[in-house]
């Protein structure tokens, strides 16, 4: 059996030694890198070969890659690396890795073209100055072959282990049985659809009701299909920590002990020394990281249990390495990776990048996929506030560095010229003078940071730089078909601002590059997967999510029948209630009457959802005034994790009362309160987004792109009703549960609203 490995992966395994060194230095964007490579190639002769595909074998290893360029006349093979700043500050470990890659390419080239020797050229191209710095060496084919054999030899033992693991893994998965013996109602239908999508290499959109076991119902069939479809990895992506935990729990239930399962968590949750920088001179876990990594990696892959956050941290401590970067290294050797959406869908996503680099065949599962619309929009949006610039101008670095100060002052001036009496306005394109000043300011900061990589960066200056960098990078793909640039009134000043500075900040607008349709950004990532399943209890209507998420035209759709009976959930529409803004005051007593009457009929635990904290407080206060005997507790603004746990802990099988919460908040989705812990819900809102200039822009742009009527549906009705269905879904969690939901607004009786509610509900 042959083990395929990319040149980059081989070298990262065999040639990395010493410290982890991630001192902040500006790096070229992907587009700048592509343009830099093209610029170098354009300077070469007509016989210059670009992107030379190479491959070669060493025992069971098949090594493959693509060298940047070859000049046959000079017998010169080039590896091009783009950079910013001074090259003499580059860590030695980085240079050594680049040379290793080039020498492997040289060995493959000599073997493939029967060359006796070749000149190797490591070309560093400075994005800012367009200057090339070239390091060369002349190598005999025999020398390169020995180098190739040495590094393949280091990898070979690991590769043989991986081949044995893959054989064992695939054997286990082929014989995998469902852990509970029988599927729940609806679960088999979902599992069959996922399995068939994997077999045909398609994308699947699945609507499946809460409570049928969607997590296990998608993981099991995809893993079962993995051997026959030669899947290298399964990525389970969730929007929230609770979704990741469900996936890890499901993996523990599967009878496949040879499966390697890894959880990825955010850096701020994994870092052991948040007060230290990521390099060997500062952090003890970065010092000698790559020297201790092999032992930590070997210990990790020998684990029989999922490598969740706690276990990775424990292993990292045992081997004195950074847990965050250990988990990133382990992605290469994991079979199932559980993480947040951003690890695959973000612009700089780790899992997507590794999939592309290593040509992995991937199966993708996207949990609670309705959340991906807003999350996708946020990933491809950027906002710049005047106070961030004010903070940057007050930084020590800006005051000392004349070039930075002048550039920031120029940006301040052009920013102030954007002031307007309008509260909100959309630009046909970003203001040219402001963009030019922003580019120049960022260039000055970038040059300083690149020239002083060992100097601790000023937090305010670096923060502004990163915000501006995100804005400028998104501008590279700006298209009015999916995004807008808008200016809105600033309402706050930075801490410490006085006089003219404070006035300038209030007069200067907030500039936002706002994504409306994430589809063009998400679609290439979905296409990178062999198969993908996006599932949720609420992806109705399916064409809305297909349009906004960029699902392929060939995608499939399944609406899984509910395992619940209509008599399990009584759904009442309170047609006497209007929760429209103008009717709020008149609605209070009617809502309180509904809550009290239902509680008196069947005492127990209820959740009452409202559109805002203010509305929530008004109803809760009125209920306390008129029915002081009725127990209640309330969601508060900015509740911490412990406060949220305490809120949920009050729902017990013996407790009674009404809990007040905000629709779309922490308690409206992703919580599980089965049986008597929750027997009913009151939803006093349609969940519609607030009517404001921004949402109206969404409506207009979506209408223009997707057709008449869909603008309002996509911007208002669908996201609103999705929140309602999610909240109502907290009531019935198992086939033994029974409960009641009161939809408190007359608009719930309208046909267009009813059409977005679950089909198994019988509305009264």
XYZ file of C-alpha atoms in Angstrom:
764
model
C 0.000 0.000 0.000
C 1.351 3.430 -0.987
C 1.341 6.388 1.405
C 1.083 9.710 -0.403
C 2.647 12.777 1.179
C 3.056 16.349 -0.047
C 6.548 17.872 -0.086
C 5.476 20.557 2.352
C 3.983 18.015 4.755
C 7.098 15.834 4.546
C 9.395 18.766 5.349
C 7.219 20.105 8.137
C 7.479 16.670 9.734
C 11.180 16.021 9.174
C 12.886 19.414 8.896
C 11.343 21.553 11.645
C 13.497 21.871 14.760
C 14.010 24.337 17.599
C 11.596 26.971 18.856
C 8.075 27.828 17.911
C 8.551 31.414 16.734
C 5.388 33.349 15.976
C 6.516 36.864 16.672
C 4.116 39.155 14.901
C 5.378 40.307 11.523
C 3.178 41.500 8.667
C 2.744 38.808 6.046
C 1.558 39.133 2.437
C -2.102 38.384 1.807
C -3.017 35.429 -0.385
C -3.621 37.775 -3.321
C -0.328 39.583 -2.708
C 1.423 36.215 -2.617
C -0.114 35.150 -5.925
C 0.756 38.496 -7.506
C 4.293 38.303 -6.116
C 4.864 34.859 -7.628
C 3.468 36.101 -10.952
C 5.748 39.143 -10.831
C 8.830 36.991 -10.338
C 7.806 34.633 -13.146
C 7.199 37.571 -15.509
C 10.852 38.559 -15.118
C 12.072 35.193 -16.349
C 12.708 34.100 -19.932
C 10.213 32.617 -22.367
C 11.448 29.077 -21.663
C 10.769 29.400 -17.942
C 8.396 26.673 -16.692
C 5.934 27.776 -14.047
C 4.448 25.542 -11.333
C 6.272 22.342 -12.202
C 4.432 19.269 -10.906
C 6.841 16.695 -9.484
C 6.547 13.314 -7.794
C 8.749 10.434 -6.771
C 8.789 7.318 -4.632
C 10.808 6.057 -1.704
C 9.798 2.558 -0.685
C 6.105 2.911 0.357
C 6.182 6.710 0.110
C 4.846 8.655 -2.845
C 6.100 12.237 -2.503
C 4.405 14.881 -4.635
C 4.455 18.641 -4.958
C 4.697 21.634 -7.244
C 7.887 23.664 -7.596
C 7.459 27.344 -8.431
C 9.624 27.455 -11.544
C 12.380 25.851 -13.620
C 14.745 27.465 -16.108
C 15.973 24.567 -18.251
C 18.586 26.669 -20.054
C 20.308 27.458 -16.748
C 19.269 24.188 -15.132
C 17.928 26.301 -12.276
C 15.024 25.309 -10.042
C 13.389 28.111 -8.061
C 11.298 28.248 -4.904
C 9.689 31.690 -4.452
C 8.690 33.063 -1.048
C 6.985 36.444 -0.723
C 7.640 38.553 2.367
C 7.440 41.988 3.949
C 10.142 43.740 5.952
C 13.763 42.890 6.555
C 14.857 39.432 5.521
C 17.765 39.361 7.959
C 15.227 39.159 10.808
C 13.785 35.919 9.461
C 14.085 33.057 12.003
C 16.714 30.486 11.017
C 14.154 27.707 11.388
C 12.013 29.261 8.640
C 14.938 29.486 6.231
C 15.942 25.887 6.986
C 12.421 24.688 6.185
C 12.406 26.565 2.862
C 15.758 25.018 1.872
C 14.498 21.559 2.788
C 11.474 21.960 0.518
C 13.619 23.200 -2.366
C 16.121 20.344 -2.003
C 13.321 17.781 -2.050
C 11.964 19.401 -5.213
C 15.493 19.287 -6.641
C 15.799 15.561 -5.933
C 12.441 14.871 -7.591
C 13.357 16.989 -10.626
C 16.734 15.320 -11.124
C 15.201 11.852 -10.879
C 12.312 12.669 -13.191
C 14.384 14.421 -15.881
C 17.582 12.392 -15.428
C 19.719 15.434 -14.541
C 23.215 15.021 -13.120
C 23.011 18.274 -11.201
C 20.846 21.339 -10.763
C 21.145 24.861 -9.397
C 18.706 25.537 -6.557
C 17.553 29.130 -6.067
C 15.634 30.272 -3.011
C 14.026 33.533 -4.143
C 12.632 35.946 -1.550
C 10.419 38.603 -3.112
C 9.683 41.724 -1.070
C 6.068 42.722 -1.717
C 6.695 46.365 -0.818
C 9.906 47.047 -2.767
C 9.543 44.282 -5.404
C 13.166 43.440 -4.699
C 14.389 39.881 -5.122
C 16.913 38.391 -2.719
C 18.272 35.155 -4.146
C 20.249 32.427 -2.400
C 21.653 29.699 -4.627
C 23.517 26.435 -4.364
C 24.698 23.974 -7.011
C 23.855 20.391 -6.082
C 24.697 17.031 -7.564
C 21.782 14.701 -8.154
C 23.388 12.132 -5.878
C 23.566 14.676 -3.029
C 19.928 15.581 -3.447
C 18.904 11.949 -3.634
C 20.730 11.303 -0.347
C 18.922 14.298 1.204
C 15.605 12.973 -0.145
C 16.293 9.506 1.245
C 17.295 10.910 4.640
C 14.086 12.886 5.084
C 11.885 10.136 3.643
C 13.582 7.738 6.038
C 12.648 9.941 8.996
C 9.057 9.983 7.804
C 8.855 6.356 6.699
C 8.420 4.793 10.135
C 5.619 7.222 10.807
C 4.106 6.574 7.374
C 4.110 2.818 7.994
C 2.378 3.446 11.303
C -0.155 5.638 9.538
C -0.786 3.009 6.866
C -1.370 0.424 9.590
C -3.673 2.835 11.380
C -5.601 3.574 8.172
C -6.057 -0.154 7.517
C -7.257 -0.722 11.082
C -9.479 2.348 10.983
C -11.127 1.428 7.698
C -11.684 -2.117 8.912
C -13.419 -0.851 12.031
C -15.560 1.562 10.044
C -16.600 -1.046 7.488
C -17.912 -3.214 10.314
C -19.279 -0.309 12.335
C -22.651 -0.954 13.935
C -25.085 1.628 15.225
C -24.384 1.980 18.961
C -28.019 1.932 20.076
C -29.063 -1.057 17.998
C -32.128 0.641 16.548
C -32.445 4.099 15.056
C -34.860 6.613 16.490
C -37.815 7.593 14.353
C -36.537 9.869 11.599
C -32.898 9.143 12.437
C -32.615 6.340 9.870
C -34.007 8.589 7.133
C -31.370 11.213 7.944
C -28.564 8.633 8.140
C -29.528 7.122 4.784
C -29.488 10.543 3.104
C -26.041 11.356 4.533
C -24.652 7.968 3.467
C -25.994 8.345 -0.081
C -24.608 11.888 -0.333
C -21.175 10.552 0.628
C -21.393 7.754 -1.943
C -22.281 10.177 -4.728
C -19.907 12.931 -3.578
C -22.736 15.455 -3.232
C -23.675 18.285 -0.922
C -26.787 17.663 1.180
C -29.052 20.133 2.974
C -31.020 18.330 5.680
C -33.866 19.617 7.814
C -34.347 17.302 10.770
C -36.385 17.990 13.897
C -34.780 18.519 17.260
C -34.660 15.448 19.437
C -34.032 12.694 16.852
C -30.266 12.579 17.472
C -28.966 14.524 14.470
C -25.342 14.482 15.655
C -25.057 10.694 15.821
C -27.408 10.383 12.852
C -24.916 12.236 10.639
C -21.572 11.102 12.086
C -22.373 7.389 11.964
C -23.332 7.155 8.262
C -20.501 9.422 7.095
C -17.914 7.365 8.977
C -19.536 4.171 7.693
C -19.131 5.517 4.139
C -15.526 6.684 4.672
C -13.601 3.515 3.637
C -15.421 2.905 0.354
C -15.194 6.588 -0.558
C -11.547 6.889 0.544
C -12.217 9.762 2.920
C -9.102 10.991 4.707
C -10.882 13.158 7.265
C -14.287 14.001 8.654
C -14.724 17.578 9.891
C -17.626 18.211 12.266
C -18.204 21.960 12.482
C -20.431 23.629 15.071
C -21.438 27.182 15.892
C -21.293 26.747 19.662
C -19.408 24.860 22.363
C -22.535 22.790 23.080
C -22.528 21.505 19.492
C -18.887 20.436 19.759
C -19.609 18.644 23.021
C -22.496 16.702 21.473
C -20.181 15.557 18.688
C -17.501 14.422 21.143
C -20.124 12.582 23.204
C -21.424 10.883 20.058
C -17.921 9.768 19.078
C -17.467 8.160 22.495
C -20.565 6.042 21.824
C -19.288 4.633 18.525
C -17.587 1.214 18.766
C -14.462 2.304 16.892
C -11.587 2.559 19.404
C -9.022 2.946 16.625
C -10.543 6.220 15.462
C -8.547 9.365 16.224
C -10.810 12.208 17.311
C -9.515 15.739 17.928
C -11.213 18.858 19.277
C -9.978 22.275 18.173
C -10.571 25.248 20.461
C -9.809 28.939 20.188
C -6.340 30.142 21.059
C -7.487 32.269 23.995
C -9.096 29.187 25.592
C -6.051 26.942 25.070
C -3.147 29.281 25.840
C -1.282 28.443 29.080
C 0.651 31.731 29.174
C -1.568 34.520 27.797
C 0.842 37.117 29.198
C 3.714 35.831 27.012
C 4.497 36.089 23.308
C 4.654 32.992 21.074
C 8.410 32.563 20.737
C 11.147 30.780 22.611
C 12.591 33.885 24.229
C 9.282 34.601 25.944
C 7.239 31.416 26.421
C 8.726 28.210 27.902
C 6.248 26.123 25.906
C 7.480 27.681 22.644
C 11.148 27.115 23.480
C 12.250 23.875 21.846
C 8.675 23.161 20.744
C 9.656 21.269 17.573
C 12.289 19.249 19.425
C 9.676 17.948 21.882
C 6.840 17.697 19.353
C 7.668 14.166 18.049
C 7.242 12.585 21.482
C 4.035 14.550 22.166
C 2.668 13.622 18.738
C 3.460 9.924 19.243
C 1.760 9.948 22.647
C -1.289 11.719 21.238
C -1.961 9.307 18.374
C -1.688 6.363 20.770
C -4.680 7.618 22.763
C -7.824 5.499 22.771
C -10.106 8.354 23.873
C -11.038 11.535 21.995
C -8.414 14.255 22.249
C -10.732 16.888 23.643
C -9.479 20.184 25.054
C -8.742 18.714 28.498
C -6.806 15.698 27.160
C -4.731 17.775 24.731
C -3.873 20.126 27.569
C -2.839 17.194 29.755
C -0.600 15.760 27.018
C 0.907 19.169 26.317
C 1.810 19.576 29.987
C 3.404 16.124 30.089
C 5.655 17.044 27.145
C 6.084 20.771 27.911
C 4.674 21.999 24.600
C 2.014 24.557 23.719
C -1.445 22.870 23.764
C -2.902 25.160 21.113
C -0.190 24.516 18.535
C 0.003 20.845 19.486
C -3.670 20.501 18.543
C -3.010 22.271 15.232
C -0.160 19.858 14.464
C -2.374 16.876 15.328
C -4.962 17.833 12.686
C -2.737 16.095 10.130
C -3.031 12.775 11.946
C -6.645 12.900 13.163
C -9.532 11.044 11.485
C -12.320 13.207 12.908
C -11.819 16.873 13.778
C -14.441 18.729 15.813
C -14.267 22.510 15.780
C -15.947 25.834 15.135
C -17.216 26.950 11.716
C -14.311 29.359 11.316
C -11.754 26.523 11.087
C -13.062 25.704 7.615
C -15.068 28.685 6.387
C -13.052 31.710 7.518
C -10.768 33.497 5.055
C -7.643 32.088 6.737
C -9.188 28.792 7.853
C -6.753 26.120 9.078
C -8.746 23.051 8.012
C -9.520 24.426 4.566
C -5.885 25.406 4.015
C -4.587 21.968 5.042
C -7.216 20.275 2.870
C -6.020 22.232 -0.154
C -2.316 21.837 0.602
C -2.463 18.097 1.264
C -5.167 17.260 -1.262
C -7.269 15.577 1.426
C -10.531 13.883 0.583
C -12.842 15.340 3.209
C -16.339 14.686 4.496
C -17.929 17.778 6.032
C -20.729 17.976 8.620
C -22.120 21.422 9.477
C -24.236 21.435 12.637
C -27.115 23.915 13.099
C -26.432 25.162 9.589
C -28.949 28.005 9.829
C -26.310 29.794 11.949
C -23.804 29.697 9.093
C -25.583 32.536 7.276
C -24.897 35.143 9.960
C -21.542 33.627 10.894
C -20.489 33.659 7.243
C -21.505 37.295 6.945
C -19.445 38.212 9.999
C -16.383 36.339 8.688
C -16.426 38.416 5.510
C -17.300 41.793 7.016
C -15.017 44.401 8.558
C -15.625 47.606 10.497
C -13.332 50.510 11.291
C -14.101 52.931 14.126
C -12.635 56.416 14.530
C -11.719 55.642 18.146
C -9.423 52.830 16.975
C -7.499 55.349 14.896
C -7.453 57.763 17.840
C -5.972 55.051 20.072
C -3.362 54.239 17.440
C -2.363 57.911 17.080
C -1.868 58.163 20.853
C 0.369 55.070 20.942
C 4.009 55.443 21.952
C 5.199 54.091 18.603
C 3.129 56.571 16.587
C 4.402 59.491 18.654
C 8.022 58.418 18.121
C 7.851 57.332 14.487
C 7.423 60.305 12.174
C 6.365 58.277 9.131
C 3.597 56.529 11.050
C 2.408 59.754 12.664
C 2.220 61.563 9.318
C 0.357 58.668 7.710
C -2.153 58.448 10.572
C -2.646 62.218 10.542
C -3.391 62.086 6.810
C -5.883 59.276 7.399
C -7.477 61.284 10.210
C -7.951 64.223 7.850
C -9.509 62.183 5.029
C -11.696 60.323 7.537
C -13.082 63.621 8.844
C -13.958 64.610 5.267
C -16.445 61.738 5.225
C -18.623 63.449 7.838
C -22.256 63.972 6.952
C -25.518 64.965 8.557
C -26.974 61.634 7.438
C -27.203 58.932 10.076
C -26.453 56.249 7.513
C -25.417 56.143 3.880
C -24.145 53.576 1.400
C -21.192 54.304 -0.903
C -21.184 53.068 -4.468
C -17.531 52.325 -3.817
C -15.156 53.037 -0.900
C -14.074 56.706 -0.781
C -10.871 56.732 -2.870
C -8.923 59.307 -0.814
C -9.764 57.536 2.438
C -8.755 54.141 0.999
C -5.464 55.538 -0.261
C -4.742 57.060 3.143
C -5.669 53.795 4.865
C -3.327 51.827 2.590
C -0.482 54.271 3.248
C -1.078 54.230 7.013
C -1.143 50.466 7.113
C 1.949 50.339 4.938
C 3.848 52.564 7.369
C 2.794 50.470 10.359
C 3.585 47.276 8.453
C 7.069 48.502 7.598
C 7.763 49.379 11.236
C 6.478 46.038 12.539
C 8.486 44.138 9.939
C 11.650 46.097 10.785
C 11.281 45.483 14.537
C 9.959 41.917 14.938
C 11.616 41.444 18.333
C 10.097 44.636 19.743
C 6.828 44.054 21.657
C 4.150 45.642 19.453
C 2.104 48.508 20.796
C -1.326 46.951 21.462
C -3.387 49.894 20.195
C -1.302 50.333 17.052
C -1.257 46.630 16.262
C -5.001 46.375 16.951
C -5.765 49.139 14.465
C -3.352 47.613 11.946
C -5.094 44.221 12.093
C -8.551 45.778 11.773
C -7.419 47.826 8.784
C -5.667 44.817 7.262
C -8.880 42.785 7.419
C -10.764 45.645 5.780
C -8.207 46.020 2.976
C -8.027 42.282 2.310
C -11.800 42.043 2.005
C -11.726 44.984 -0.384
C -9.745 42.786 -2.788
C -12.903 40.738 -3.395
C -15.477 43.504 -2.906
C -18.446 43.100 -5.228
C -21.802 44.921 -4.924
C -23.477 41.605 -5.749
C -22.628 40.327 -2.270
C -21.285 43.210 -0.133
C -21.644 46.935 0.482
C -19.591 49.703 2.047
C -21.591 51.959 4.353
C -20.960 54.908 6.643
C -22.866 55.430 9.873
C -22.826 58.058 12.589
C -20.333 57.437 15.365
C -21.869 57.500 18.836
C -18.869 57.119 21.120
C -15.404 58.509 21.702
C -12.276 56.671 22.723
C -11.235 56.736 26.363
C -9.190 59.817 27.159
C -10.404 61.879 24.188
C -11.023 65.537 24.868
C -11.729 68.736 22.990
C -11.074 68.674 19.253
C -10.071 65.006 19.313
C -13.412 63.995 20.844
C -15.289 66.216 18.401
C -13.393 64.696 15.472
C -14.337 61.180 16.540
C -18.011 62.007 16.914
C -18.108 63.758 13.544
C -16.204 61.010 11.695
C -18.342 58.020 10.621
C -17.874 54.330 11.291
C -16.852 52.691 8.000
C -18.125 49.165 7.401
C -17.537 46.689 4.608
C -20.647 44.603 5.141
C -21.228 41.203 3.615
C -24.856 40.426 2.752
C -24.569 37.215 0.739
C -21.782 34.939 2.036
C -22.314 32.417 -0.786
C -19.392 33.527 -3.026
C -16.990 33.094 -0.093
C -18.426 29.842 1.283
C -18.995 28.064 -2.019
C -15.301 27.302 -2.795
C -14.949 25.752 0.644
C -17.980 23.520 0.165
C -16.601 22.505 -3.226
C -13.285 21.542 -1.596
C -15.030 18.752 0.322
C -15.801 15.419 -1.340
C -19.160 15.449 0.415
C -20.850 17.835 2.822
C -24.024 17.719 4.880
C -25.475 20.899 6.349
C -28.188 20.049 8.848
C -30.528 21.873 11.191
C -34.030 21.771 12.617
C -34.775 25.007 10.748
C -33.647 25.436 7.155
C -37.041 26.395 5.788
C -37.468 27.339 2.999
C -34.500 25.379 1.615
C -33.986 27.649 -1.399
C -33.198 30.527 0.981
C -30.287 28.662 2.570
C -29.125 27.269 -0.763
C -28.999 30.819 -2.157
C -27.274 32.427 0.821
C -24.780 29.629 1.542
C -23.827 28.949 -2.050
C -24.835 25.294 -2.207
C -24.001 23.614 -5.541
C -26.848 23.340 -8.035
C -26.562 19.562 -7.736
C -27.088 19.562 -3.964
C -29.706 17.313 -2.445
C -32.366 18.160 0.110
C -34.127 16.008 2.670
C -36.872 17.043 5.077
C -36.809 14.370 7.763
C -40.210 13.441 9.085
C -40.763 14.258 12.713
C -40.833 11.466 15.295
C -43.221 13.557 17.361
C -46.995 13.394 17.242
C -49.123 16.497 16.987
C -50.874 15.618 20.250
C -47.541 15.813 22.093
C -47.322 19.568 21.540
C -50.297 21.875 21.760
C -49.559 25.043 19.789
C -51.839 28.002 20.473
C -51.881 31.298 18.590
C -52.784 34.267 20.786
C -54.573 36.288 18.133
C -55.647 38.891 20.693
C -51.995 39.932 21.169
C -49.949 42.262 18.993
C -46.262 42.624 19.829
C -45.726 45.417 17.298
C -43.855 48.362 18.781
C -46.906 50.614 18.833
C -48.935 47.937 20.680
C -46.396 46.924 23.329
C -48.027 48.753 26.240
C -51.452 47.289 25.419
C -49.992 43.777 25.108
C -48.605 43.484 28.662
C -51.794 42.460 30.482
C -52.889 40.102 27.701
C -49.543 38.295 27.758
C -49.579 38.099 31.561
C -53.128 36.687 31.461
C -51.986 33.962 29.033
C -48.980 33.024 31.146
C -50.937 32.932 34.390
C -53.832 30.940 32.932
C -51.518 28.328 31.432
C -49.533 28.020 34.659
C -52.688 27.592 36.734
C -53.943 24.914 34.331
C -50.669 22.960 34.475
C -48.019 24.119 36.985
C -44.441 23.396 35.960
C -41.426 24.977 34.275
C -41.934 27.387 31.364
C -39.741 29.633 29.232
C -41.085 32.985 28.034
C -39.235 34.583 25.119
C -39.275 38.271 24.137
C -37.689 40.439 21.468
C -35.686 42.601 23.896
C -34.591 42.917 27.513
C -36.804 45.969 27.954
C -39.928 44.125 26.779
C -38.961 41.138 28.920
C -38.626 43.318 32.032
C -41.954 45.028 31.433
C -43.874 41.739 31.204
C -41.948 40.116 34.077
C -42.602 43.148 36.310
C -46.316 43.113 35.433
C -46.523 39.363 36.170
C -44.789 39.865 39.529
C -47.192 42.692 40.343
C -50.370 40.808 39.461
C -49.289 37.270 40.407
C -46.618 37.515 43.115
C -47.175 33.869 44.048
C -45.940 32.675 40.639
C -42.148 31.901 40.757
C -40.031 33.563 38.083
C -36.411 34.195 37.139
C -34.929 36.322 34.390
C -32.087 36.383 31.895
C -29.840 39.381 32.492
C -27.677 41.297 30.064
C -24.115 39.977 29.586
C -24.536 36.891 31.761
C -21.303 34.979 32.309
C -20.900 31.231 31.895
C -21.511 30.508 35.595
C -24.591 32.741 35.661
C -25.979 30.914 32.630
C -25.406 27.564 34.330
C -27.206 28.838 37.435
C -30.130 30.006 35.278
C -30.473 26.539 33.720
C -29.926 24.752 37.041
C -33.284 26.084 38.260
C -35.040 23.828 35.729
C -35.430 20.558 37.634
C -37.998 17.769 37.528
C -39.491 19.103 40.789
C -39.245 22.885 40.252
C -41.976 25.197 38.997
C -41.973 28.702 37.579
C -41.546 30.907 34.529
C -38.097 31.854 33.215
C -37.874 34.966 31.074
C -35.353 35.033 28.198
C -34.544 36.912 25.001
C -35.360 35.214 21.699
C -32.176 34.399 19.818
C -30.121 34.480 23.014
C -28.228 31.847 24.988
C -31.374 30.038 26.167
C -33.321 29.952 22.908
C -31.150 27.360 21.152
C -28.793 24.503 21.958
C -30.087 23.742 25.467
C -31.665 20.427 26.462
C -34.374 20.370 29.163
C -36.244 17.082 28.686
C -39.193 15.706 30.609
C -40.576 17.826 33.433
C -37.625 20.198 33.356
C -39.519 22.197 30.705
C -43.168 21.706 29.772
C -44.000 24.839 27.826
C -42.934 28.068 26.131
C -44.443 31.476 25.469
C -43.047 33.335 22.441
C -44.080 36.970 22.375
C -42.449 38.032 19.110
C -42.004 36.925 15.523
C -38.289 37.456 15.986
C -38.145 39.813 13.011
C -34.957 41.862 12.773
C -35.358 45.519 13.634
C -36.394 47.737 10.749
C -33.449 50.084 10.264
C -31.364 51.393 7.353
C -28.961 48.443 7.487
C -31.656 45.767 7.391
C -33.434 47.680 4.653
C -30.229 47.612 2.611
C -30.175 43.851 3.106
C -33.774 43.630 1.892
C -33.103 45.756 -1.202
C -29.898 43.931 -2.180
C -31.397 40.494 -1.617
C -34.478 41.469 -3.619
C -32.291 42.629 -6.501
C -30.217 39.447 -6.462
C -32.801 36.724 -5.810
C -36.063 38.125 -7.134
C -39.301 39.773 -6.124
C -40.548 39.002 -2.628
C -37.415 37.201 -1.532
C -35.795 40.358 -0.203
C -38.302 40.684 2.650
C -38.386 36.934 3.249
C -34.598 36.552 3.362
C -33.950 39.698 5.405
C -36.847 39.581 7.854
C -39.292 36.697 7.835
C -37.008 33.649 7.506
C -34.444 34.647 10.175
C -37.256 35.693 12.516
C -39.272 32.496 12.249
C -36.097 30.397 12.439
C -35.534 31.804 15.953
C -39.143 31.079 16.899
C -38.935 27.431 15.805
C -35.605 26.969 17.592
C -37.050 28.369 20.824
C -40.194 26.249 20.576
C -37.978 23.226 19.968
C -36.758 23.413 23.575
C -40.096 21.988 24.768
C -40.271 18.559 23.091
C -36.937 16.736 23.332
C -37.960 13.057 23.383
C -40.832 10.954 22.116
C -42.114 10.726 25.712
C -42.298 14.498 26.276
C -45.471 16.555 26.071
C -45.941 20.266 26.333
C -47.468 23.475 25.083
C -46.319 26.496 23.066
C -48.126 29.830 22.945
C -47.287 31.949 19.881
C -48.334 35.376 21.092
C -48.956 37.596 18.097
C -51.842 37.738 15.623
C -49.408 37.531 12.682
C -48.703 33.878 13.468
C -52.050 33.167 11.844
C -50.983 34.509 8.440
C -50.418 31.892 5.684
C -46.898 33.115 4.828
C -45.907 32.757 8.482
C -47.579 29.384 9.004
C -45.693 28.081 5.963
C -42.393 28.538 7.797
C -43.496 26.627 10.908
C -42.980 22.848 11.322
C -45.475 20.823 9.321
C -46.305 18.486 12.201
C -47.599 21.331 14.387
C -51.375 21.647 14.600
C -52.067 25.307 15.242
C -55.037 26.157 17.436
